[in-house]
Amino acid sequence: MTMTSTVKAPEPTVPPARRRDTRRPSRFGPGAGKQLQGGPFAYIALAVVGIGSLLPLYWTLVAASHTQDEVLATTPPFLPGGRLLHNLDAAWNQAHLGKAIVNSFLVAGCITAATLFFCTLAGYAFAKMRFRGRGALMTGVIATLTIPPQLSVVPLFMMMSDIGWGGQLESVIFPTLVSAFGVFFMRQYLSEALPYELVEAAKIDGANNFRIVRSVVLPVARPAMMVLGMLTFVQAWNDFFWPYLALNQQNPTLQVALGQLSASYTPDQSIVMAGALISTLPLLVVFVIFGKRIVGGIMSGAVKG
Amino acid sequence: MATSTPTPDAYAPPPGGSPHASARSGRQTWRSRLWRFDDKASPYAYIAPFFLVFGAFGLYPLLYTGWIALHRVEMTGLNQMEWAGWDNFDEILHDAEFWTAVTNTFLIGVMSTVPQLLVALGLAHLLNYRLRASTFWRTVVLTPYATSVASAALVFALVFRADGGLLNWVLHFAGLGDTNWANGHWTSKIAISVIVIWRWTGYNALIYLAAMQAVPADLYEAASLDGASRWQQFRKVTIPSLRPTILFTIVISTIGSMQLFGEPLLLEGGRLGATGGNENQYETLSLYLYNYGWNLGHLGPAAAVAWAMLALLLIIAAVNRLIGRFVRTSAV
């Protein structure tokens, strides 16, 4: 549609905004998007993507509820079968899954709690306090986001064995007690959501800094902490690389146990899938319950990134 | 974010710190000093945990890696470090497998990042329409993000299996021949890219969606008044407005693709997984590092690989900068 020459100038008497309403509405932008319904094409395309997103998860369930022979047969099954409990039981016994679940909750729980506490404090400091070197230090925090863990695993492994944490959960928990993303996320949130007057008022009332944090900052930060908590938990729960190197067969997290289960000599694929189901299910439940908040969190964290 | 000097007048002075305070009792001065100390030290105390943890478990090991790379250290005797000079670097740089891993990492990185971001852009555009149950769609699209590398890789390993794999069954059904996905040089890279794309497309789509919703509506109004078609608006308004975000996702995805580990490790599992296939056809740098250090037990060369990754990362960062400058200066 090249009609640039014909429709160029609107009559000066009609304000552009109102003029637009009389024509076909624009299909873009936030304002426009609010007016325009997605057509059938949008729904079909989204349905295709949605099925693509969910199909592998469904296939996990199907494979976990049949025997391996059935799953790998020339015509694979498409509906869940009746062997789910048997396979879950087998996975549970073959891969220390009971211990792994406890470990995963411990690791992800500790990391989440510590991240929330430290990142809220640091985020508050960077958002609302003035101190020498603030800009440079914040730049430093963001710069650390770009350093992959691969670069430091060899000495980390040696250090951990040195201080007696080799194969222990501490070796997985301590390096991730705080996160640069968390500091950044809380800073962005608090610099907008926390009115400076509130901090000032508390100061005039004679509250010291820690008291301000407890009774002013934390209540304001709570919604962002919820989101950061969920994102951190998901990440800690799913982390694979360092835990796989640091932990051993006797003391794994779920992901490590799953990796080891599949690395055994002749893994039964159905049992492996049962393990995958166990390791994914807790998060899927969290997702179904808090999906909206997590979506909102990723979007709000990203828009200022 | 410049390294700004602090402006002291941003704060109301603490009550005890007023000029009259010095004339009052000693207790008051003590209190005022405490106040001032609290005010000065608190910010540093609040940010200290981050820098302590990062220093101890991030920066120090990163530098120490360079030192280890110059030594001979074995998994069997972690305390015995023997000076080796440049031997470790010599060893990996003359290892054909290392260069295969570099090429693979690069190829898989491109093959997973480019389609992923393109699809994410289109998906974000769809999600930006007014939709029934829009939260539902957003959540569904994000679901793979909740899956771990391990479970995702294992399910897709089943899908891409040579015999009894779901994909081959579909291909067979469509009258196409079977493919031994993990065995082929390109097919194995495709398989790994699919896992990455599956897990991260929805995540990136939501990042783009957020940026799209921040584009001012008048830009579109102006464009449509000028008679721009939908496609023209998308190209001339949406994409330029999203540029910083797109650059951001490119950087994040590039760093992510440098780290690919679980996907290739678990595609076939077992012995083949650790070496990235029988011809290292899908061995990535992380996998190479793992194989050297944790499978063969030579930590010196593994540390050298880590520093080679650092060098690659710096090169990528430089290229990104150049692209960023080019994107910024070139006309729309």
Short mmCIF file of N, CA and C in Angstrom, two decimals, chain A residues 2 16 28 30 34 51 76 78 80 85-86 98 111 119 128 131 135 139 149 155 170-171 185 249 276 282 299:
data_model
loop_
_atom_site.label_atom_id
_atom_site.label_comp_id
_atom_site.label_asym_id
_atom_site.label_seq_id
_atom_site.Cartn_x
_atom_site.Cartn_y
_atom_site.Cartn_z
N THR A 2 1.16 1.79 -1.16
CA THR A 2 2.00 2.99 -1.21
C THR A 2 1.16 4.18 -1.60
N PRO A 16 -5.58 15.33 15.00
CA PRO A 16 -5.22 14.01 14.48
C PRO A 16 -5.81 12.86 15.27
N PHE A 28 -1.72 -1.16 15.97
CA PHE A 28 -0.47 -1.28 16.70
C PHE A 28 -0.44 -0.39 17.91
N PRO A 30 0.19 0.45 22.17
CA PRO A 30 -0.60 0.13 23.34
C PRO A 30 -2.02 0.68 23.24
N LYS A 34 -5.30 -1.76 22.48
CA LYS A 34 -6.40 -1.93 23.40
C LYS A 34 -7.73 -1.92 22.66
N ILE A 51 0.68 -25.07 21.58
CA ILE A 51 0.77 -26.53 21.52
C ILE A 51 2.24 -26.95 21.47
N PRO A 76 4.02 -44.99 18.43
CA PRO A 76 4.07 -44.66 19.86
C PRO A 76 2.69 -44.37 20.43
N PHE A 78 -0.23 -42.29 22.38
CA PHE A 78 -0.51 -40.85 22.43
C PHE A 78 -1.29 -40.44 23.66
N PRO A 80 -1.78 -41.05 27.96
CA PRO A 80 -1.09 -41.58 29.14
C PRO A 80 -1.53 -43.01 29.44
N LEU A 85 2.73 -44.90 38.12
CA LEU A 85 3.16 -45.11 39.51
C LEU A 85 4.35 -46.04 39.56
N HIS A 86 4.32 -47.07 38.75
CA HIS A 86 5.43 -48.01 38.71
C HIS A 86 6.73 -47.31 38.33
N GLY A 98 14.33 -39.14 46.54
CA GLY A 98 13.80 -38.61 47.79
C GLY A 98 14.75 -37.60 48.38
N ILE A 111 18.80 -20.16 48.78
CA ILE A 111 19.23 -19.16 47.81
C ILE A 111 18.18 -18.06 47.67
N CYS A 119 19.43 -8.64 48.25
CA CYS A 119 19.17 -7.81 47.07
C CYS A 119 18.24 -6.66 47.39
N LYS A 128 17.99 4.67 46.72
CA LYS A 128 17.58 5.82 47.52
C LYS A 128 18.66 6.41 48.42
N PHE A 131 25.91 7.79 48.16
CA PHE A 131 27.21 7.51 48.76
C PHE A 131 28.27 7.53 47.66
N GLY A 135 27.55 5.17 41.43
CA GLY A 135 27.40 4.89 40.01
C GLY A 135 28.36 3.82 39.54
N THR A 139 27.49 0.05 38.15
CA THR A 139 28.00 -0.44 36.86
C THR A 139 28.71 -1.77 37.05
N PRO A 149 29.41 -18.65 34.49
CA PRO A 149 29.99 -19.42 35.59
C PRO A 149 31.14 -20.32 35.14
N PRO A 155 38.73 -23.34 39.73
CA PRO A 155 39.19 -22.99 41.08
C PRO A 155 38.09 -23.11 42.13
N GLU A 170 26.48 -26.78 50.55
CA GLU A 170 27.03 -25.44 50.74
C GLU A 170 27.73 -24.94 49.48
N SER A 171 28.41 -25.86 48.80
CA SER A 171 29.17 -25.45 47.62
C SER A 171 28.26 -24.95 46.51
N PHE A 185 17.09 -5.49 39.75
CA PHE A 185 15.62 -5.56 39.76
C PHE A 185 15.04 -4.76 40.93
N GLN A 249 26.82 -38.35 43.37
CA GLN A 249 25.69 -39.26 43.26
C GLN A 249 24.93 -39.44 44.59
N ALA A 276 12.06 -36.97 35.16
CA ALA A 276 11.89 -35.62 34.62
C ALA A 276 10.58 -35.02 35.11
N PRO A 282 6.87 -29.72 40.56
CA PRO A 282 6.70 -28.64 41.55
C PRO A 282 6.67 -27.26 40.91
N MET A 299 8.24 -9.25 32.51
CA MET A 299 8.01 -8.08 31.67
C MET A 299 8.49 -6.81 32.35
#
